[in-house]
PDB file of C-alpha atoms in Angstrom:
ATOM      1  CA  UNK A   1      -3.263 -52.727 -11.241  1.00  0.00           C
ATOM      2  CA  UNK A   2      -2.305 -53.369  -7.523  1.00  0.00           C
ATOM      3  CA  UNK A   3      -5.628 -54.297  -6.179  1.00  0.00           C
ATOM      4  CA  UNK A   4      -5.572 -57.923  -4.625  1.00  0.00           C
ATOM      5  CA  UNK A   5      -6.575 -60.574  -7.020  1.00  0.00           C
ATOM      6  CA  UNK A   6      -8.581 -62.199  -4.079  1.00  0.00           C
ATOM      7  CA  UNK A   7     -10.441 -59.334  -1.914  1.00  0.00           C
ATOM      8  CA  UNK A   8      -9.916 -60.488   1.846  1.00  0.00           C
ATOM      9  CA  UNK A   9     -12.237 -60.068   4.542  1.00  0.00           C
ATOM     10  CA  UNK A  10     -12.562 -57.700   7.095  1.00  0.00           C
ATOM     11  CA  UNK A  11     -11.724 -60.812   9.510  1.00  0.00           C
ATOM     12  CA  UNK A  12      -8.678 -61.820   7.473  1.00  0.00           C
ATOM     13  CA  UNK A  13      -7.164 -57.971   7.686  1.00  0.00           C
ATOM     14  CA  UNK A  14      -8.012 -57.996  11.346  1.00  0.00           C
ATOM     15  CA  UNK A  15      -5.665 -61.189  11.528  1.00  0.00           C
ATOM     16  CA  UNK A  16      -3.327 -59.322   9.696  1.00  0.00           C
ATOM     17  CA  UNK A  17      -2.577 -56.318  12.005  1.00  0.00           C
ATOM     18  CA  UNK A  18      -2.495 -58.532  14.622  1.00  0.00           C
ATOM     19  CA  UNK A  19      -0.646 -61.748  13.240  1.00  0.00           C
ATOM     20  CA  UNK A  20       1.640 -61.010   9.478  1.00  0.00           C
ATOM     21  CA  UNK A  21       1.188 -63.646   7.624  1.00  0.00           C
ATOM     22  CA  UNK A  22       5.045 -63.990   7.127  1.00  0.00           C
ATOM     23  CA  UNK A  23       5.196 -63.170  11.422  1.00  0.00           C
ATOM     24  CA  UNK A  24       6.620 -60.492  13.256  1.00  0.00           C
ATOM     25  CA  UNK A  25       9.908 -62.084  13.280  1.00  0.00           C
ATOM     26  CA  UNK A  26      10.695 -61.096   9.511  1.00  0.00           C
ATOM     27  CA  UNK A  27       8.620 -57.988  10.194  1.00  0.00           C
ATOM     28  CA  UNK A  28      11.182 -57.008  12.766  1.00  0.00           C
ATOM     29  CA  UNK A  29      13.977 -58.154  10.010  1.00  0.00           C
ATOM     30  CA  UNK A  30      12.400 -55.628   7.549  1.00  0.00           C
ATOM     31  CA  UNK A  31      12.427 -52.660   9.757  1.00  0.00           C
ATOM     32  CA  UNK A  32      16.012 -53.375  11.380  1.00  0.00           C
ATOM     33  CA  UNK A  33      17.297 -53.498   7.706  1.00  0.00           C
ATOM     34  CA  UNK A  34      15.289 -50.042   6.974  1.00  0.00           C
ATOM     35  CA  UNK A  35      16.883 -48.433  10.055  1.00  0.00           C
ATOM     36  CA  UNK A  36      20.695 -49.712   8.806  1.00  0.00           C
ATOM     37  CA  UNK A  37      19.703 -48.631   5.412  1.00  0.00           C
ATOM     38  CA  UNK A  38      18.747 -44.953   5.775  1.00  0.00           C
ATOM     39  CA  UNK A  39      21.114 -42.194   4.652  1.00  0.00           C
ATOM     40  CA  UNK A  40      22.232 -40.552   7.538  1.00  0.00           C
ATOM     41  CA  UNK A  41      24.900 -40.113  10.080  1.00  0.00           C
ATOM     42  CA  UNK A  42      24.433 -42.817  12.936  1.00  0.00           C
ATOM     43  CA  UNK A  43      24.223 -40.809  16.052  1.00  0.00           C
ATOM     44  CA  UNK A  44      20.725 -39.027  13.849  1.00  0.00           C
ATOM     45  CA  UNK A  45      19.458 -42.859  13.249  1.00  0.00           C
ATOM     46  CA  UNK A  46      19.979 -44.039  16.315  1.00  0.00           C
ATOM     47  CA  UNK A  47      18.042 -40.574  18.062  1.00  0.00           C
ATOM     48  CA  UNK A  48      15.367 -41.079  15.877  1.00  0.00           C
ATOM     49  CA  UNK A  49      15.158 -45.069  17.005  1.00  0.00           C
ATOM     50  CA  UNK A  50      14.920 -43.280  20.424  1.00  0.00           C
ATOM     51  CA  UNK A  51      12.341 -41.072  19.799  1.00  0.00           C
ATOM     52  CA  UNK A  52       9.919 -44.066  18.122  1.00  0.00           C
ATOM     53  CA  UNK A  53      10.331 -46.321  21.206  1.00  0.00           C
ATOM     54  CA  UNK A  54       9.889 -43.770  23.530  1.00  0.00           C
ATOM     55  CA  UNK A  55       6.283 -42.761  22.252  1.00  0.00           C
ATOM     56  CA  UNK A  56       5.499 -46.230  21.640  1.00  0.00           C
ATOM     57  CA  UNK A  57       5.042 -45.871  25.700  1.00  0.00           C
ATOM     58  CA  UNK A  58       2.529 -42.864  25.470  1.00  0.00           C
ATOM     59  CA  UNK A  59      -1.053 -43.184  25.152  1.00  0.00           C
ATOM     60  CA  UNK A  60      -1.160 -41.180  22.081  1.00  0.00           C
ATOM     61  CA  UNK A  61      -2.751 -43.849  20.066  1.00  0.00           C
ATOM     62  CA  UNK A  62      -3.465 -42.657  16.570  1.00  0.00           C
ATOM     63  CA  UNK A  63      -0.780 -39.825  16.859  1.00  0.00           C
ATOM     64  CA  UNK A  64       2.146 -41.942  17.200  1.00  0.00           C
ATOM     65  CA  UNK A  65       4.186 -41.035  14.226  1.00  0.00           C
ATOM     66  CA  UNK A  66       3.108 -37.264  14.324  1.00  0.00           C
ATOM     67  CA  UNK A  67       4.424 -37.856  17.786  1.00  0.00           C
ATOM     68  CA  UNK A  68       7.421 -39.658  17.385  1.00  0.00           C
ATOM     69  CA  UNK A  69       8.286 -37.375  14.388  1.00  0.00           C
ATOM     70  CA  UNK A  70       8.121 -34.104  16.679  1.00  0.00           C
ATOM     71  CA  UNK A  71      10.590 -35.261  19.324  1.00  0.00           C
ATOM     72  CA  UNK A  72      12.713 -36.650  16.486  1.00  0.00           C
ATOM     73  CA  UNK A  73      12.827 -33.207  15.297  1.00  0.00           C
ATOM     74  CA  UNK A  74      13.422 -31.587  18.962  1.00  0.00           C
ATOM     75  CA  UNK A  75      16.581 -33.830  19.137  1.00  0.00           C
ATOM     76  CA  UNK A  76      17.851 -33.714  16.120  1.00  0.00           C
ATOM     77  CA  UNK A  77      17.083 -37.991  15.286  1.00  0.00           C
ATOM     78  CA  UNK A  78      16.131 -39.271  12.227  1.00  0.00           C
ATOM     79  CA  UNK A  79      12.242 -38.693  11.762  1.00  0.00           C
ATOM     80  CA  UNK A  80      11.742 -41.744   9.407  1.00  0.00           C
ATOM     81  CA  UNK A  81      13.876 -43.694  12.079  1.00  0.00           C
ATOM     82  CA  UNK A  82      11.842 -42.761  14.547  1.00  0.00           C
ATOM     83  CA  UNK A  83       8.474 -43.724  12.373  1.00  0.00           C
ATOM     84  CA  UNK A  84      10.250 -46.874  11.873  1.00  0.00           C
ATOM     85  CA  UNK A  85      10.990 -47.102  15.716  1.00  0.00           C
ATOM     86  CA  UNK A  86       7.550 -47.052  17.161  1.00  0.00           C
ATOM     87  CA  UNK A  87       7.560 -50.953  15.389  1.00  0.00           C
ATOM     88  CA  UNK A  88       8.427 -51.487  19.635  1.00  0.00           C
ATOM     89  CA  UNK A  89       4.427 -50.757  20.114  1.00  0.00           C
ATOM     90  CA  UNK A  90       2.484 -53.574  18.291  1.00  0.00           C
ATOM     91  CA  UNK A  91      -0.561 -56.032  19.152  1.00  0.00           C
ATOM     92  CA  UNK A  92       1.458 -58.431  20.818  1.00  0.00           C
ATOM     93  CA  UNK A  93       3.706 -55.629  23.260  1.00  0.00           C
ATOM     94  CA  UNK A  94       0.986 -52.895  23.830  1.00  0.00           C
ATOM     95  CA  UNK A  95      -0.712 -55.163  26.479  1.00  0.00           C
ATOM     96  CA  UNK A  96       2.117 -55.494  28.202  1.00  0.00           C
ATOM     97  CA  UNK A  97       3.003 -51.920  27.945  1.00  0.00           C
ATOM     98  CA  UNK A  98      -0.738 -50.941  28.455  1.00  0.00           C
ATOM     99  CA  UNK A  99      -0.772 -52.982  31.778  1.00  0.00           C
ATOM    100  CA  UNK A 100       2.737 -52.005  33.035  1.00  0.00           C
ATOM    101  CA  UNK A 101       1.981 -48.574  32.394  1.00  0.00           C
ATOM    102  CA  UNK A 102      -1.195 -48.036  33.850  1.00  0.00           C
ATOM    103  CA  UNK A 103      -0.399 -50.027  37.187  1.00  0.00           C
ATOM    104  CA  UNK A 104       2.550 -48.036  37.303  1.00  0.00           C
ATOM    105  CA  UNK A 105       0.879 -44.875  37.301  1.00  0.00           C
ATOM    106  CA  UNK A 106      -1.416 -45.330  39.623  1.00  0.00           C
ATOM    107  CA  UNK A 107       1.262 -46.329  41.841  1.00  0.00           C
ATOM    108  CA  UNK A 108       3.230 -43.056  41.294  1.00  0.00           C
ATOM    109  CA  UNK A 109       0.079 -41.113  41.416  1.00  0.00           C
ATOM    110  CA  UNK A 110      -0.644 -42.228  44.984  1.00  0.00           C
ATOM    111  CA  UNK A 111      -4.033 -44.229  43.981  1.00  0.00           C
ATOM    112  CA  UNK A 112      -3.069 -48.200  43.847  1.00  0.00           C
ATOM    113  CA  UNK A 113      -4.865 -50.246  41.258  1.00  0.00           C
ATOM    114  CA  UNK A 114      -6.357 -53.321  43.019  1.00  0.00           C
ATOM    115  CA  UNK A 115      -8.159 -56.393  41.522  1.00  0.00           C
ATOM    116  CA  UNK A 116     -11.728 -55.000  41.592  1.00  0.00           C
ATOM    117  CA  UNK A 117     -10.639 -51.341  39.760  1.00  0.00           C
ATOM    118  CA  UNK A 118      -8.778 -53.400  37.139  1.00  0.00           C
ATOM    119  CA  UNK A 119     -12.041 -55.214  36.080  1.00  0.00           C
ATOM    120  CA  UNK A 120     -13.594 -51.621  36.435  1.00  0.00           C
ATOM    121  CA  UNK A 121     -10.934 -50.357  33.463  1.00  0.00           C
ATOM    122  CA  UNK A 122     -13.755 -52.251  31.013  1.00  0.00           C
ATOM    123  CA  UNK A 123     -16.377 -50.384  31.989  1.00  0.00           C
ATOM    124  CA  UNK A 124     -14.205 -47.012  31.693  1.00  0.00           C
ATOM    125  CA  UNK A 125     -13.574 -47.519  28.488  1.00  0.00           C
ATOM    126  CA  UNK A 126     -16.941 -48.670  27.174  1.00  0.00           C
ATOM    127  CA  UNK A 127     -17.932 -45.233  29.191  1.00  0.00           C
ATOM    128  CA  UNK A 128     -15.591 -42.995  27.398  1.00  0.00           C
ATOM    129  CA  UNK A 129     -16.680 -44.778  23.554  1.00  0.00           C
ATOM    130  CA  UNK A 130     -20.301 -43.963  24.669  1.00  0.00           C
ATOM    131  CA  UNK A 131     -19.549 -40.401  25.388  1.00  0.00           C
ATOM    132  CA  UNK A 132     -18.071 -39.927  22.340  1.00  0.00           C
ATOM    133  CA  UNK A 133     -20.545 -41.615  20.287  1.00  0.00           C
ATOM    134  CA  UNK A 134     -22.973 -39.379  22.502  1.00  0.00           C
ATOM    135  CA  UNK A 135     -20.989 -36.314  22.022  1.00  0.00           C
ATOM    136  CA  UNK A 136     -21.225 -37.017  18.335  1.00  0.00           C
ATOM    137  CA  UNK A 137     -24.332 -37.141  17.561  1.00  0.00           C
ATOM    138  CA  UNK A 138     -25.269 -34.314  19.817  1.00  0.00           C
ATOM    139  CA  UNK A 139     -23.619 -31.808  17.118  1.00  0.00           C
ATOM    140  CA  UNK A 140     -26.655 -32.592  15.121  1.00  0.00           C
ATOM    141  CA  UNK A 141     -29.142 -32.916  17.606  1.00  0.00           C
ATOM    142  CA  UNK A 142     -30.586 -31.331  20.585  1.00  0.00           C
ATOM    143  CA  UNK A 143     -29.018 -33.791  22.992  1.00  0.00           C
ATOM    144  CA  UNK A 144     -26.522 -32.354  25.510  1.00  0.00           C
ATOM    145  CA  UNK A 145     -23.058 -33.696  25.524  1.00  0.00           C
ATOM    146  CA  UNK A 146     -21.631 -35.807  28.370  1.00  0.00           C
ATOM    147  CA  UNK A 147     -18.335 -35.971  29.674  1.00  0.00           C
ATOM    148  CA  UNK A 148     -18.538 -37.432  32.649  1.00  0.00           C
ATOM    149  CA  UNK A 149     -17.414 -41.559  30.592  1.00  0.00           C
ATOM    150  CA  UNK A 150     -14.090 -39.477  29.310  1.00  0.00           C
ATOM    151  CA  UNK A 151     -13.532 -37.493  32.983  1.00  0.00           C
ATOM    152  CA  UNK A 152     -13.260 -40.671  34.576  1.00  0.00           C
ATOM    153  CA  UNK A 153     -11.330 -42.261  31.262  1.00  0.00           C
ATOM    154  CA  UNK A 154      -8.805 -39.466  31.712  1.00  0.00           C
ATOM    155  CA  UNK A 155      -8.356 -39.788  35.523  1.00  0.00           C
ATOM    156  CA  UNK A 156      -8.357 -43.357  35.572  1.00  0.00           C
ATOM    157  CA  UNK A 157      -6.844 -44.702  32.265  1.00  0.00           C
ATOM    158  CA  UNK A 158      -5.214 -41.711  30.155  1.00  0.00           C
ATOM    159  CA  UNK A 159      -3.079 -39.854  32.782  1.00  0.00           C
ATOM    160  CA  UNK A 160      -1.835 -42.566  35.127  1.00  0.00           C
ATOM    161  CA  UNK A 161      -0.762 -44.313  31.295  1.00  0.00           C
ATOM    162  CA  UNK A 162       1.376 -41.468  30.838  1.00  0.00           C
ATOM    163  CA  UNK A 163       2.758 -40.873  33.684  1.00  0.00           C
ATOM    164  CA  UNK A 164       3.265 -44.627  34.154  1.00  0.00           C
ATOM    165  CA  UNK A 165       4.725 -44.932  30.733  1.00  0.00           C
ATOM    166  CA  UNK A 166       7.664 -42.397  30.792  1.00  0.00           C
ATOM    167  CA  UNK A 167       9.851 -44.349  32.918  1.00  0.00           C
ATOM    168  CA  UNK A 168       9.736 -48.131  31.332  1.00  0.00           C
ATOM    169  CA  UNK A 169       9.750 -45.746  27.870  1.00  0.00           C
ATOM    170  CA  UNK A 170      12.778 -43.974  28.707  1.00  0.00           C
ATOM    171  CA  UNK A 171      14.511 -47.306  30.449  1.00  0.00           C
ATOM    172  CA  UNK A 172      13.758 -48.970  26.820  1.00  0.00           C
ATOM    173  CA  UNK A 173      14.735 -46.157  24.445  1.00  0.00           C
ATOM    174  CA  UNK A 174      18.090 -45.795  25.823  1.00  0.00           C
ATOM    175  CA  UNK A 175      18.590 -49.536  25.833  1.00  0.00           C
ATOM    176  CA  UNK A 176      17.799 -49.404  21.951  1.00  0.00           C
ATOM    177  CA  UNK A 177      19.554 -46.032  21.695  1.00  0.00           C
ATOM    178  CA  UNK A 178      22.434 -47.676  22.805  1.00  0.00           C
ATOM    179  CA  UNK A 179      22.168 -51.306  21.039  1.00  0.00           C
ATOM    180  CA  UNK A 180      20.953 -49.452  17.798  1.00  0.00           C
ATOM    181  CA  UNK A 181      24.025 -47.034  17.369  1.00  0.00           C
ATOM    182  CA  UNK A 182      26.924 -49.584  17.324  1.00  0.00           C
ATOM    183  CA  UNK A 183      25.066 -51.472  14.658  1.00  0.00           C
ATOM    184  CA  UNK A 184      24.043 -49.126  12.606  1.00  0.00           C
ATOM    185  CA  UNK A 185      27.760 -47.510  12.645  1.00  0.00           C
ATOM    186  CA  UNK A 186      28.941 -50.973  11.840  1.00  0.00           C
ATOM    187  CA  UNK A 187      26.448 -51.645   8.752  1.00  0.00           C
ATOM    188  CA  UNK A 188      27.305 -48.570   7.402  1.00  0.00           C
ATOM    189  CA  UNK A 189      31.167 -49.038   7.568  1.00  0.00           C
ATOM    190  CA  UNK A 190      31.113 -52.749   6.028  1.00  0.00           C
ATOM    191  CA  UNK A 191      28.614 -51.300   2.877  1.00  0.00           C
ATOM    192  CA  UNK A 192      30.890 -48.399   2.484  1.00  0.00           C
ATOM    193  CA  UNK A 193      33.952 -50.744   2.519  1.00  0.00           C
ATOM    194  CA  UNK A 194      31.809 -52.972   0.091  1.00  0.00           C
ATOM    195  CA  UNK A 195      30.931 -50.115  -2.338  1.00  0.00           C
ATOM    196  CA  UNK A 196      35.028 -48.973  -2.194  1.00  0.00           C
ATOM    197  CA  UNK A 197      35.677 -52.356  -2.825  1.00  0.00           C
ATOM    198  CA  UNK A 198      32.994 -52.289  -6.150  1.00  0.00           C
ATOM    199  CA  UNK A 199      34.686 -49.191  -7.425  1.00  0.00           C
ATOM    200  CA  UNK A 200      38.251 -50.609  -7.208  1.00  0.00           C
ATOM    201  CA  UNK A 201      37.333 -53.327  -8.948  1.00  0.00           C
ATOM    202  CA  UNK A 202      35.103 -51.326 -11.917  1.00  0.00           C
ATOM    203  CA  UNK A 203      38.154 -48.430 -12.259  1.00  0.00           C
ATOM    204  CA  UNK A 204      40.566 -51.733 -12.237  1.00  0.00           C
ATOM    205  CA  UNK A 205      38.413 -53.453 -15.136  1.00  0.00           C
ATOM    206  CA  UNK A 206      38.795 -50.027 -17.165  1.00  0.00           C
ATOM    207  CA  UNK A 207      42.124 -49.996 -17.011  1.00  0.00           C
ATOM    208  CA  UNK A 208      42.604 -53.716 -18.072  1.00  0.00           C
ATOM    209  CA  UNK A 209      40.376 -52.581 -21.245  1.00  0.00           C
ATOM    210  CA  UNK A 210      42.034 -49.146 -21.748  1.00  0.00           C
ATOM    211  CA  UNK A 211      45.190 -51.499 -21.677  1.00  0.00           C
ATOM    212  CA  UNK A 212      44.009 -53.571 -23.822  1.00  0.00           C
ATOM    213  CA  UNK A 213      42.889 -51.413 -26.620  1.00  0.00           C
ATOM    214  CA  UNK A 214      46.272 -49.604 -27.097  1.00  0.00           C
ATOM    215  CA  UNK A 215      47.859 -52.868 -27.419  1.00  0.00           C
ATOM    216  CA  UNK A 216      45.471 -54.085 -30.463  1.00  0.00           C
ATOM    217  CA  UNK A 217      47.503 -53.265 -34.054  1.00  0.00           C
ATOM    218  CA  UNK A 218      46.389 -50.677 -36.176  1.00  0.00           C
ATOM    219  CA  UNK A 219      45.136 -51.564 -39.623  1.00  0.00           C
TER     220      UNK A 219
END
């Protein structure tokens, strides 16, 4: 009943993630209107908002929202804010973030990241997928795993991304923290005025028709 009329490719839902069809303009739209819409206090939203940014500058890919969701909960935010929140990490920012982040902990870690280890990063990372595809398969046969691809993944990749990423994460969480809270506190005042403003006008129309019945004659 809600399967797609016309199946689409895998190409098509590749172009998808990376590119909405309606753009991530309106997809930003949708989840700025879910944020102002949730039923909570604004200070909790705009934690939560906070929270999903933050990890959006971790290299916990795949555990993102389990992430997000458990320093929601540590600081009292909003955990569906914060699932909304780590929106900040998508295919067009995580380069950016990836690049920043990486570069930056290197830097902090004392080991630069010149021109020739960058192009090296590739070859990490096709390393660390053929360890694990390795590692896999060695459950069910008599191959010995190899972790020598992740090791170097870890040291050169994984660790200087977090370390790298908590700075820029925390610099860009408490810029939306801060952005977030005064418009979420706004949008919730003008809909509550709006809704008072319904209800006047429904207890109003009541009266007019209470009125208006004890006026009619009696037979």
């Amino acid at each position: 009943m809600f399967r797609r009329r016309e199946k689409r490719s895998v190409l098509q839902n590749l172009r998808e993630a990376v590119w909405p069809r309606s753009g991530w303009g309106r997809a930003f739209q949708y989840v700025k209107h879910r944020v102002n819409r949730l039923p909570d206090r604004p200070h909790r939203i705009a934690r939560g908002v906070w929270a999903g940014v933050l990890v959006s500058f971790t290299p916990f890919f795949g555990f993102h929202f389990l992430t997000a969701a458990a320093v929601a909960w540590i600081i009292r935010g909003n955990i569906l804010a914060a699932l909304l929140a780590t929106f900040f990490g998508n295919p067009i920012s995580f380069p950016i973030i990836a690049v920043f982040s990486v570069k930056l902990g290197h830097f902090i870690l004392g080991d630069r990241l010149d021109s020739g280890h960058t192009e090296g990063l590739l070859r990490t990372f096709q390393a660390a997928s053929h360890d694990l595809l390795h590692n896999f398969w060695a459950i069910f046969t008599p191959d010995h795993a190899e972790w020598s691809g992740l090791e170097r993944f870890f040291t050169d990749v994984w660790l200087p991304y977090l370390v790298g990423g908590l700075a820029p994460g925390i610099i860009a969480a408490t810029i939306c923290y801060y952005i977030s809270l005064p418009i979420i506190t706004a949008y919730q005042n003008r809909r509550r005025t709006r809704l008072k403003e319904r209800l006047e006008k429904i207890r109003a129309k009541i009266k007019r028709d209470d009125k208006g019945g004890e006026k009619k004659p009696r037979d």
